[in-house]
Amino acid sequence: MFVDTTFRDGHQSLIATRMTTEDILGIIEAVDELGFRALEVWGGATFDVCVRYLNEDPWERIRLVKAKLKNSKTQMLLRGQNLVGYRHYADDVVELFVRKAVENGVEIVRIFDALNDVRNLEKSIEVALKCGAHVQGAISYTVSPVHTVEYFVNYAGELVERGVHSLCIKDMAGLLTPKAAGELVSELKKRYGLPVEVHSHATAGLGELAYITAFQAGADVIDTAFSPFAMATSQPAFETFYHVLSEYVDLPKIDWKKVDSIVRYLWEVRKKYEAYDVKMVTIDHRIIVSQVPGGMYSNLVKQLSEQKMLDKLDEVLEEIPRVRKDLGYPPLVTPTSQIVGVQAVLNVMTGERYAKVTREVKDYVKGLYGKPPAPIDPELVKKILGDEKPIEGRPADYLEPELENRKREIGLLAQSDEDLLIYAILGEVGRQYLRRRYENSLYVDWKLAEEFEGGYPV
Amino acid sequence: MFVDTTFRDGHQSLIATRMTTEDILGIIEAVDELGFRALEVWGGATFDVCVRYLNEDPWERIRLVKAKLKNSKTQMLLRGQNLVGYRHYADDVVELFVRKAVENGVEIVRIFDALNDVRNLEKSIEVALKCGAHVQGAISYTVSPVHTVEYFVNYAGELVERGVHSLCIKDMAGLLTPKAAGELVSELKKRYGLPVEVHSHATAGLGELAYITAFQAGADVIDTAFSPFAMATSQPAFETFYHVLSEYVDLPKIDWKKVDSIVRYLWEVRKKYEAYDVKMVTIDHRIIVSQVPGGMYSNLVKQLSEQKMLDKLDEVLEEIPRVRKDLGYPPLVTPTSQIVGVQAVLNVMTGERYAKVTREVKDYVKGLYGKPPAPIDPELVKKILGDEKPIEGRPADYLEPELENRKREIGLLAQSDEDLLIYAILGEVGRQYLRRRYENSLYVDWKLAEEFEGGYPV
Ligand SMILES: [Co+2]
Ligand SMILES: [Co+2]
């Protein structure tokens, strides 16, 4: 019934993913004892943040967590061909990464693509299946005239054809209304008979309402986090939903004292990272009022302020839906939210729409991100690409294998496939981490050596 | 469909009722234009706080607000025989207060009693009806073995017999689950056919879920606040529910730009009173885990700390439900939450249950607060009252008329019935306010006089 996201989306949404492996290990066994179906503890931004900011080995995190779990399965979030990075990787990187993720302890792989282009998931689904993982195909939920129930159900069909074991409605921006959730879940259940999970966010107050109607419509699992890492831009709270749903169905008895002690522990963790805390005390009405997600809105305000153009905010807010329409209604999530946002600002700034376009818009129009949900305005394609033609096939087919080059570049700093992947996925950031680790190991050796030369104390 | 509570429960729940009349007047017309059925702007704690902390005349507030409204009705919250104070007042005070409230601009009077003893509402219902107000009978919602759907429906029947125009499920502690909400609303609608409103709080994440199932079950109105004064210990947000419900029913079109400007204004107001802000960033799990409301929990912790007894917290938390049961399951809201909480602490502290009892528990057992939801443990009645007998009748019947005494005591400081009521209800706090106002008026006169003596400038 419940998947816990405290250790992935929970801290990713509320404290910039700053929870350390130590923070997690201090409580994960207690959480495991409560009997969640799975704990999402890996993937998403956690891989990057471990390496970039925490000086931690993400592979070690999943191994240590896995070793502690007796009841719940480990779950990771995988961005399809983007893996846990921010661009498409070649298939050899995808193959190695997914294999290593499963080998190191991931049992459920939730895979999604921001554009819902199944060709961006194909490879990782295939590999995850081959490795024996439970593969969950996630639908990126968004709202637009083309994103109808039928659209999502058809897309789910493509995932089902690829052999996924379960489906997830992944509403990363908290847009899913209770009405839409009910309709979508019931249609998915009817058509495919697979387990359906719902993942949403409380950002605009919609996520928790969607969970109720999704449950009424037959959803099998909802994603929640413990209250210190729930609500606001994170998931709805476990405590609330356990209490609420236990009035409808028989749930296994829960030890509320244990819940209370987990909550107290997690509050201490949250307080430690106050500097990163979103500190949001109510819903964000902007997603409802202007159809622009809160994070994107804040970025816009910052960007326009820096350029002393804050007076253009309303114009830009009106331009965003137009750009989104021109580009075939991509969901406004990373990276498309930036692509659309920056282009909208350019359109307003220059006074002529698409007089300038960013490199990213050009790549997007060329098809390098995948197939947009709706066709791009043909005039715009012509204006931007000129005589160039958009690519026809699967974006990753245009990428040369990468691993051999990466291996050569990183040399001895990578002592394992896992190390190699840190570099292959995160590039320079990965290399710096590996170098720091190498230098620290030397330092430790020197210390040992000094001690040795000085002789042991008697 | 919507009643807005921003200017009553919203700021009462989140910033200790500190919003001033000026804050309200600056935005009330814009809010009025959105077409709410009613705006709850008066009563509850606002009367007390105006006088005690804001040095404001609450009567002037309702007059000024009423004068600005063209579309929405003004609503107040009345605590039955407690009016807007903290004890039972004699019927002559109730009569004058309700009459003056309506005369000064209140159109809808929502009346409740914490114990759901209809005898504590009778008088105010009768007077409000006589004055031509819309009278709403509110059921104080709580959870206990005796608080079944049948119990609440029967109680509603007593309200209906008294002639109320509509019913409200008033869940002051945010305990109403979606399942209970659906069942209760549908039963109330079926039995009485009157409009049913639902008032809840987002404290534990339950309120917003209850609204959805209440709506599905046919509730006519839900109470919401604008997002800056919504969520946490306040009501769910208007923006969320307007958006969500407009997918199910045709709602009048709304100007989202106007909503946005209201929200921006209210954010500035909220920031002004940061010192009083509850600053709650997620749900409060304690109500779910320990069945003790968050406010009561915080009071306990404070009280036990002061007495260096914090190590007894768990014992006290276990004693609370027992005391509540002994006392016939009163809802844990003001004033019964204090009565139960303090007695539980005493029971733990002394090591012998009810070895000491507070004055309030004695009065409660004597029946002075009204009839408890379930009979009080007879052993306990005997232990506490000895040979004394509990009162049989309506508590207010045991109160002598008060107004003549109050009038004599306050003398010339009260220049109107409204002034008299400030003193009659708030006692010494009211007198101090009236005296300050009198002294200020003298001060102004002196200034004028000085100017006059000095002659007018040419
Ligand atoms: Co998410
Ligand atoms: Co309330």
Short mmCIF file of N, CA, C and O in Angstrom, two decimals, chain B residues 192-288:
data_model
loop_
_atom_site.label_atom_id
_atom_site.label_comp_id
_atom_site.label_asym_id
_atom_site.label_seq_id
_atom_site.Cartn_x
_atom_site.Cartn_y
_atom_site.Cartn_z
N TYR B 192 -32.12 15.69 7.18
CA TYR B 192 -32.69 17.01 7.44
C TYR B 192 -32.85 17.87 6.19
O TYR B 192 -33.56 18.87 6.23
N GLY B 193 -32.17 17.52 5.12
CA GLY B 193 -32.32 18.31 3.90
C GLY B 193 -31.85 19.75 3.99
O GLY B 193 -32.03 20.53 3.07
N LEU B 194 -31.23 20.11 5.11
CA LEU B 194 -30.73 21.48 5.25
C LEU B 194 -29.35 21.61 4.59
O LEU B 194 -28.65 20.61 4.41
N PRO B 195 -28.95 22.83 4.24
CA PRO B 195 -27.57 23.01 3.78
C PRO B 195 -26.57 22.54 4.85
O PRO B 195 -26.78 22.81 6.03
N VAL B 196 -25.55 21.81 4.41
CA VAL B 196 -24.53 21.33 5.34
C VAL B 196 -23.17 21.92 4.95
O VAL B 196 -22.74 21.82 3.81
N GLU B 197 -22.54 22.56 5.91
CA GLU B 197 -21.21 23.12 5.69
C GLU B 197 -20.19 22.30 6.47
O GLU B 197 -20.51 21.73 7.51
N VAL B 198 -18.97 22.27 5.95
CA VAL B 198 -17.92 21.54 6.67
C VAL B 198 -16.77 22.49 6.98
O VAL B 198 -16.29 23.22 6.10
N HIS B 199 -16.38 22.48 8.23
CA HIS B 199 -15.28 23.33 8.70
C HIS B 199 -14.24 22.42 9.32
O HIS B 199 -14.51 21.75 10.31
N SER B 200 -13.04 22.38 8.74
CA SER B 200 -12.00 21.56 9.34
C SER B 200 -10.65 22.28 9.29
O SER B 200 -10.55 23.42 8.85
N HIS B 201 -9.63 21.58 9.76
CA HIS B 201 -8.29 22.15 9.82
C HIS B 201 -7.30 21.18 9.21
O HIS B 201 -7.48 19.96 9.32
N ALA B 202 -6.26 21.72 8.61
CA ALA B 202 -5.28 20.89 7.90
C ALA B 202 -4.19 20.35 8.83
O ALA B 202 -3.25 19.69 8.37
N THR B 203 -4.33 20.60 10.12
CA THR B 203 -3.30 20.28 11.10
C THR B 203 -2.64 18.91 10.92
O THR B 203 -1.42 18.79 10.94
N ALA B 204 -3.45 17.89 10.77
CA ALA B 204 -2.91 16.53 10.64
C ALA B 204 -3.02 16.02 9.21
O ALA B 204 -2.82 14.84 8.95
N GLY B 205 -3.36 16.92 8.29
CA GLY B 205 -3.51 16.52 6.89
C GLY B 205 -4.87 15.91 6.60
O GLY B 205 -5.12 15.45 5.48
N LEU B 206 -5.76 15.93 7.59
CA LEU B 206 -7.06 15.29 7.41
C LEU B 206 -8.10 16.23 6.80
O LEU B 206 -8.92 15.82 6.00
N GLY B 207 -8.05 17.50 7.19
CA GLY B 207 -9.09 18.45 6.78
C GLY B 207 -9.33 18.46 5.29
O GLY B 207 -10.47 18.38 4.82
N GLU B 208 -8.26 18.56 4.51
CA GLU B 208 -8.43 18.67 3.06
C GLU B 208 -9.00 17.37 2.47
O GLU B 208 -9.74 17.39 1.50
N LEU B 209 -8.66 16.25 3.08
CA LEU B 209 -9.18 14.98 2.60
C LEU B 209 -10.67 14.86 2.94
O LEU B 209 -11.48 14.37 2.14
N ALA B 210 -11.01 15.33 4.14
CA ALA B 210 -12.42 15.29 4.55
C ALA B 210 -13.27 16.16 3.62
O ALA B 210 -14.41 15.82 3.32
N TYR B 211 -12.71 17.26 3.15
CA TYR B 211 -13.49 18.15 2.27
C TYR B 211 -13.87 17.45 0.97
O TYR B 211 -14.95 17.65 0.43
N ILE B 212 -12.95 16.64 0.46
CA ILE B 212 -13.23 15.97 -0.81
C ILE B 212 -14.38 14.98 -0.66
O ILE B 212 -15.33 14.98 -1.43
N THR B 213 -14.30 14.16 0.37
CA THR B 213 -15.38 13.15 0.52
C THR B 213 -16.67 13.82 0.99
O THR B 213 -17.76 13.37 0.63
N ALA B 214 -16.55 14.90 1.74
CA ALA B 214 -17.75 15.64 2.14
C ALA B 214 -18.43 16.20 0.89
O ALA B 214 -19.65 16.13 0.74
N PHE B 215 -17.63 16.73 0.00
CA PHE B 215 -18.17 17.25 -1.27
C PHE B 215 -18.84 16.13 -2.05
O PHE B 215 -19.97 16.28 -2.54
N GLN B 216 -18.16 14.99 -2.15
CA GLN B 216 -18.74 13.85 -2.87
C GLN B 216 -20.06 13.41 -2.25
O GLN B 216 -20.95 12.93 -2.94
N ALA B 217 -20.17 13.59 -0.93
CA ALA B 217 -21.37 13.14 -0.23
C ALA B 217 -22.46 14.19 -0.23
O ALA B 217 -23.53 13.97 0.34
N GLY B 218 -22.20 15.34 -0.85
CA GLY B 218 -23.26 16.33 -0.99
C GLY B 218 -23.17 17.55 -0.09
O GLY B 218 -24.15 18.30 0.04
N ALA B 219 -22.02 17.79 0.53
CA ALA B 219 -21.88 18.99 1.35
C ALA B 219 -22.10 20.23 0.47
O ALA B 219 -21.71 20.25 -0.70
N ASP B 220 -22.72 21.25 1.04
CA ASP B 220 -23.05 22.43 0.26
C ASP B 220 -21.95 23.48 0.29
O ASP B 220 -21.78 24.23 -0.67
N VAL B 221 -21.25 23.57 1.38
CA VAL B 221 -20.25 24.62 1.55
C VAL B 221 -19.04 24.06 2.28
O VAL B 221 -19.19 23.24 3.19
N ILE B 222 -17.85 24.46 1.86
CA ILE B 222 -16.66 24.15 2.66
C ILE B 222 -15.98 25.47 3.05
O ILE B 222 -16.06 26.46 2.32
N ASP B 223 -15.36 25.45 4.19
CA ASP B 223 -14.65 26.62 4.69
C ASP B 223 -13.20 26.58 4.23
O ASP B 223 -12.49 25.59 4.51
N THR B 224 -12.76 27.62 3.57
CA THR B 224 -11.36 27.69 3.14
C THR B 224 -10.81 29.07 3.47
O THR B 224 -11.56 30.00 3.76
N ALA B 225 -9.48 29.17 3.40
CA ALA B 225 -8.82 30.47 3.57
C ALA B 225 -7.88 30.66 2.38
O ALA B 225 -7.48 29.68 1.75
N PHE B 226 -7.54 31.90 2.08
CA PHE B 226 -6.54 32.12 1.04
C PHE B 226 -5.20 31.55 1.50
O PHE B 226 -4.87 31.62 2.69
N SER B 227 -4.42 31.08 0.54
CA SER B 227 -3.24 30.29 0.89
C SER B 227 -2.34 30.91 1.96
O SER B 227 -1.84 30.18 2.80
N PRO B 228 -2.10 32.22 1.98
CA PRO B 228 -1.21 32.73 3.04
C PRO B 228 -1.76 32.52 4.45
O PRO B 228 -1.01 32.55 5.41
N PHE B 229 -3.07 32.30 4.56
CA PHE B 229 -3.64 32.02 5.87
C PHE B 229 -4.35 30.67 5.89
O PHE B 229 -5.31 30.46 6.62
N ALA B 230 -3.82 29.75 5.08
CA ALA B 230 -4.41 28.42 4.99
C ALA B 230 -3.40 27.37 5.42
O ALA B 230 -2.24 27.66 5.65
N MET B 231 -3.86 26.15 5.47
CA MET B 231 -3.04 24.97 5.78
C MET B 231 -2.47 25.03 7.20
O MET B 231 -2.85 25.86 7.98
N ALA B 232 -1.60 24.05 7.52
CA ALA B 232 -1.09 23.90 8.89
C ALA B 232 -2.28 23.84 9.85
O ALA B 232 -3.20 23.09 9.60
N THR B 233 -2.30 24.66 10.89
CA THR B 233 -3.40 24.60 11.84
C THR B 233 -4.65 25.36 11.37
O THR B 233 -5.62 25.47 12.11
N SER B 234 -4.59 25.90 10.16
CA SER B 234 -5.75 26.63 9.64
C SER B 234 -6.56 25.77 8.66
O SER B 234 -6.37 24.56 8.58
N GLN B 235 -7.46 26.40 7.91
CA GLN B 235 -8.28 25.67 6.94
C GLN B 235 -7.46 25.31 5.70
O GLN B 235 -6.44 25.94 5.42
N PRO B 236 -7.93 24.33 4.94
CA PRO B 236 -7.36 24.09 3.61
C PRO B 236 -7.49 25.36 2.74
O PRO B 236 -8.25 26.27 3.06
N ALA B 237 -6.72 25.38 1.65
CA ALA B 237 -6.63 26.60 0.85
C ALA B 237 -7.76 26.73 -0.17
O ALA B 237 -8.12 25.77 -0.85
N PHE B 238 -8.24 27.94 -0.31
CA PHE B 238 -9.27 28.24 -1.29
C PHE B 238 -8.80 27.92 -2.71
O PHE B 238 -9.52 27.30 -3.49
N GLU B 239 -7.61 28.37 -3.07
CA GLU B 239 -7.11 28.20 -4.44
C GLU B 239 -7.17 26.73 -4.85
O GLU B 239 -7.60 26.39 -5.95
N THR B 240 -6.68 25.85 -3.96
CA THR B 240 -6.70 24.42 -4.24
C THR B 240 -8.12 23.94 -4.50
O THR B 240 -8.39 23.27 -5.50
N PHE B 241 -9.01 24.28 -3.60
CA PHE B 241 -10.35 23.71 -3.70
C PHE B 241 -11.20 24.32 -4.79
O PHE B 241 -12.03 23.63 -5.39
N TYR B 242 -10.96 25.58 -5.09
CA TYR B 242 -11.69 26.14 -6.23
C TYR B 242 -11.27 25.38 -7.49
O TYR B 242 -12.10 24.96 -8.29
N HIS B 243 -9.97 25.21 -7.64
CA HIS B 243 -9.42 24.51 -8.81
C HIS B 243 -9.94 23.08 -8.89
O HIS B 243 -10.38 22.62 -9.95
N VAL B 244 -9.91 22.40 -7.78
CA VAL B 244 -10.29 20.98 -7.74
C VAL B 244 -11.79 20.81 -7.99
O VAL B 244 -12.21 19.98 -8.79
N LEU B 245 -12.60 21.60 -7.31
CA LEU B 245 -14.05 21.39 -7.40
C LEU B 245 -14.61 21.88 -8.72
O LEU B 245 -15.63 21.38 -9.20
N SER B 246 -13.90 22.82 -9.35
CA SER B 246 -14.40 23.31 -10.64
C SER B 246 -14.30 22.23 -11.71
O SER B 246 -14.89 22.36 -12.78
N GLU B 247 -13.59 21.15 -11.42
CA GLU B 247 -13.57 20.04 -12.37
C GLU B 247 -14.79 19.13 -12.20
O GLU B 247 -15.07 18.31 -13.06
N TYR B 248 -15.47 19.28 -11.09
CA TYR B 248 -16.66 18.44 -10.86
C TYR B 248 -17.96 19.20 -11.12
O TYR B 248 -18.93 18.63 -11.56
N VAL B 249 -17.98 20.47 -10.74
CA VAL B 249 -19.21 21.26 -10.89
C VAL B 249 -18.90 22.60 -11.55
O VAL B 249 -17.76 23.04 -11.55
N ASP B 250 -19.93 23.19 -12.12
CA ASP B 250 -19.76 24.51 -12.71
C ASP B 250 -19.67 25.55 -11.61
O ASP B 250 -20.66 25.81 -10.91
N LEU B 251 -18.51 26.11 -11.46
CA LEU B 251 -18.37 27.20 -10.50
C LEU B 251 -18.34 28.50 -11.29
O LEU B 251 -17.90 28.52 -12.43
N PRO B 252 -18.80 29.58 -10.67
CA PRO B 252 -18.69 30.87 -11.38
C PRO B 252 -17.22 31.14 -11.73
O PRO B 252 -16.32 30.86 -10.93
N LYS B 253 -17.00 31.66 -12.92
CA LYS B 253 -15.62 31.98 -13.34
C LYS B 253 -14.94 32.88 -12.31
O LYS B 253 -15.58 33.73 -11.71
N ILE B 254 -13.67 32.67 -12.16
CA ILE B 254 -12.96 33.46 -11.17
C ILE B 254 -11.81 34.21 -11.85
O ILE B 254 -11.23 33.73 -12.82
N ASP B 255 -11.53 35.41 -11.33
CA ASP B 255 -10.43 36.19 -11.89
C ASP B 255 -9.15 35.83 -11.12
O ASP B 255 -8.91 36.32 -10.02
N TRP B 256 -8.34 34.96 -11.72
CA TRP B 256 -7.15 34.47 -11.01
C TRP B 256 -6.14 35.58 -10.75
O TRP B 256 -5.36 35.52 -9.81
N LYS B 257 -6.16 36.61 -11.60
CA LYS B 257 -5.25 37.73 -11.33
C LYS B 257 -5.63 38.44 -10.04
O LYS B 257 -4.78 38.89 -9.29
N LYS B 258 -6.93 38.53 -9.83
CA LYS B 258 -7.38 39.15 -8.58
C LYS B 258 -6.99 38.26 -7.39
O LYS B 258 -6.53 38.76 -6.37
N VAL B 259 -7.16 36.96 -7.57
CA VAL B 259 -6.75 36.04 -6.50
C VAL B 259 -5.26 36.25 -6.21
O VAL B 259 -4.85 36.35 -5.06
N ASP B 260 -4.48 36.34 -7.26
CA ASP B 260 -3.05 36.50 -7.07
C ASP B 260 -2.74 37.79 -6.30
O ASP B 260 -1.88 37.80 -5.42
N SER B 261 -3.43 38.86 -6.61
CA SER B 261 -3.11 40.10 -5.91
C SER B 261 -3.59 40.05 -4.45
O SER B 261 -2.94 40.60 -3.56
N ILE B 262 -4.69 39.34 -4.21
CA ILE B 262 -5.13 39.14 -2.82
C ILE B 262 -4.07 38.35 -2.05
O ILE B 262 -3.69 38.69 -0.93
N VAL B 263 -3.55 37.31 -2.69
CA VAL B 263 -2.55 36.47 -2.04
C VAL B 263 -1.30 37.29 -1.71
O VAL B 263 -0.74 37.19 -0.62
N ARG B 264 -0.88 38.11 -2.66
CA ARG B 264 0.32 38.93 -2.40
C ARG B 264 0.10 39.87 -1.22
O ARG B 264 0.96 40.06 -0.37
N TYR B 265 -1.06 40.49 -1.19
CA TYR B 265 -1.39 41.38 -0.07
C TYR B 265 -1.33 40.62 1.25
O TYR B 265 -0.72 41.06 2.22
N LEU B 266 -1.97 39.45 1.25
CA LEU B 266 -2.06 38.69 2.51
C LEU B 266 -0.70 38.17 2.96
O LEU B 266 -0.45 38.02 4.15
N TRP B 267 0.19 37.89 2.01
CA TRP B 267 1.54 37.49 2.40
C TRP B 267 2.24 38.60 3.16
O TRP B 267 2.96 38.36 4.14
N GLU B 268 2.04 39.83 2.70
CA GLU B 268 2.66 40.95 3.41
C GLU B 268 2.11 41.04 4.84
O GLU B 268 2.85 41.28 5.79
N VAL B 269 0.81 40.82 4.96
CA VAL B 269 0.20 40.85 6.29
C VAL B 269 0.80 39.75 7.16
O VAL B 269 1.22 39.99 8.30
N ARG B 270 0.89 38.56 6.59
CA ARG B 270 1.39 37.45 7.41
C ARG B 270 2.82 37.73 7.88
O ARG B 270 3.17 37.48 9.03
N LYS B 271 3.63 38.27 6.97
CA LYS B 271 5.03 38.56 7.33
C LYS B 271 5.13 39.59 8.45
O LYS B 271 6.01 39.51 9.30
N LYS B 272 4.21 40.55 8.44
CA LYS B 272 4.23 41.59 9.48
C LYS B 272 4.13 40.98 10.87
O LYS B 272 4.66 41.54 11.83
N TYR B 273 3.40 39.88 11.00
CA TYR B 273 3.17 39.30 12.32
C TYR B 273 3.99 38.04 12.55
O TYR B 273 3.57 37.11 13.23
N GLU B 274 5.18 38.04 11.98
CA GLU B 274 6.05 36.87 12.05
C GLU B 274 6.29 36.43 13.49
O GLU B 274 6.43 35.24 13.77
N ALA B 275 6.36 37.39 14.39
CA ALA B 275 6.62 37.05 15.79
C ALA B 275 5.56 36.12 16.37
O ALA B 275 5.82 35.40 17.33
N TYR B 276 4.36 36.15 15.79
CA TYR B 276 3.26 35.33 16.32
C TYR B 276 3.02 34.08 15.47
O TYR B 276 2.12 33.31 15.74
N ASP B 277 3.84 33.92 14.44
CA ASP B 277 3.56 32.90 13.43
C ASP B 277 3.81 31.49 13.97
O ASP B 277 4.85 31.24 14.59
N VAL B 278 2.89 30.57 13.71
CA VAL B 278 3.10 29.18 14.16
C VAL B 278 4.23 28.50 13.37
O VAL B 278 4.79 27.52 13.83
N LYS B 279 4.52 29.00 12.18
CA LYS B 279 5.63 28.49 11.37
C LYS B 279 5.66 26.97 11.27
O LYS B 279 6.69 26.34 11.50
N MET B 280 4.56 26.41 10.95
CA MET B 280 4.46 24.96 10.88
C MET B 280 4.63 24.56 9.42
O MET B 280 3.92 25.05 8.56
N VAL B 281 5.60 23.68 9.14
CA VAL B 281 5.93 23.38 7.74
C VAL B 281 5.42 22.03 7.25
O VAL B 281 5.62 21.69 6.09
N THR B 282 4.80 21.29 8.13
CA THR B 282 4.25 20.01 7.68
C THR B 282 3.09 19.66 8.59
O THR B 282 2.71 20.47 9.44
N ILE B 283 2.54 18.47 8.44
CA ILE B 283 1.44 18.11 9.32
C ILE B 283 1.98 17.83 10.72
O ILE B 283 3.16 17.56 10.91
N ASP B 284 1.07 17.91 11.69
CA ASP B 284 1.40 17.54 13.05
C ASP B 284 0.94 16.10 13.25
O ASP B 284 -0.25 15.82 13.26
N HIS B 285 1.92 15.20 13.39
CA HIS B 285 1.55 13.79 13.46
C HIS B 285 1.02 13.38 14.84
O HIS B 285 0.51 12.29 15.01
N ARG B 286 1.16 14.26 15.83
CA ARG B 286 0.86 13.84 17.19
C ARG B 286 -0.61 13.52 17.42
O ARG B 286 -0.95 12.62 18.18
N ILE B 287 -1.46 14.28 16.73
CA ILE B 287 -2.89 14.02 16.89
C ILE B 287 -3.21 12.59 16.42
O ILE B 287 -4.10 11.93 16.95
N ILE B 288 -2.46 12.13 15.43
CA ILE B 288 -2.69 10.79 14.91
C ILE B 288 -2.02 9.74 15.80
O ILE B 288 -2.60 8.71 16.13
#
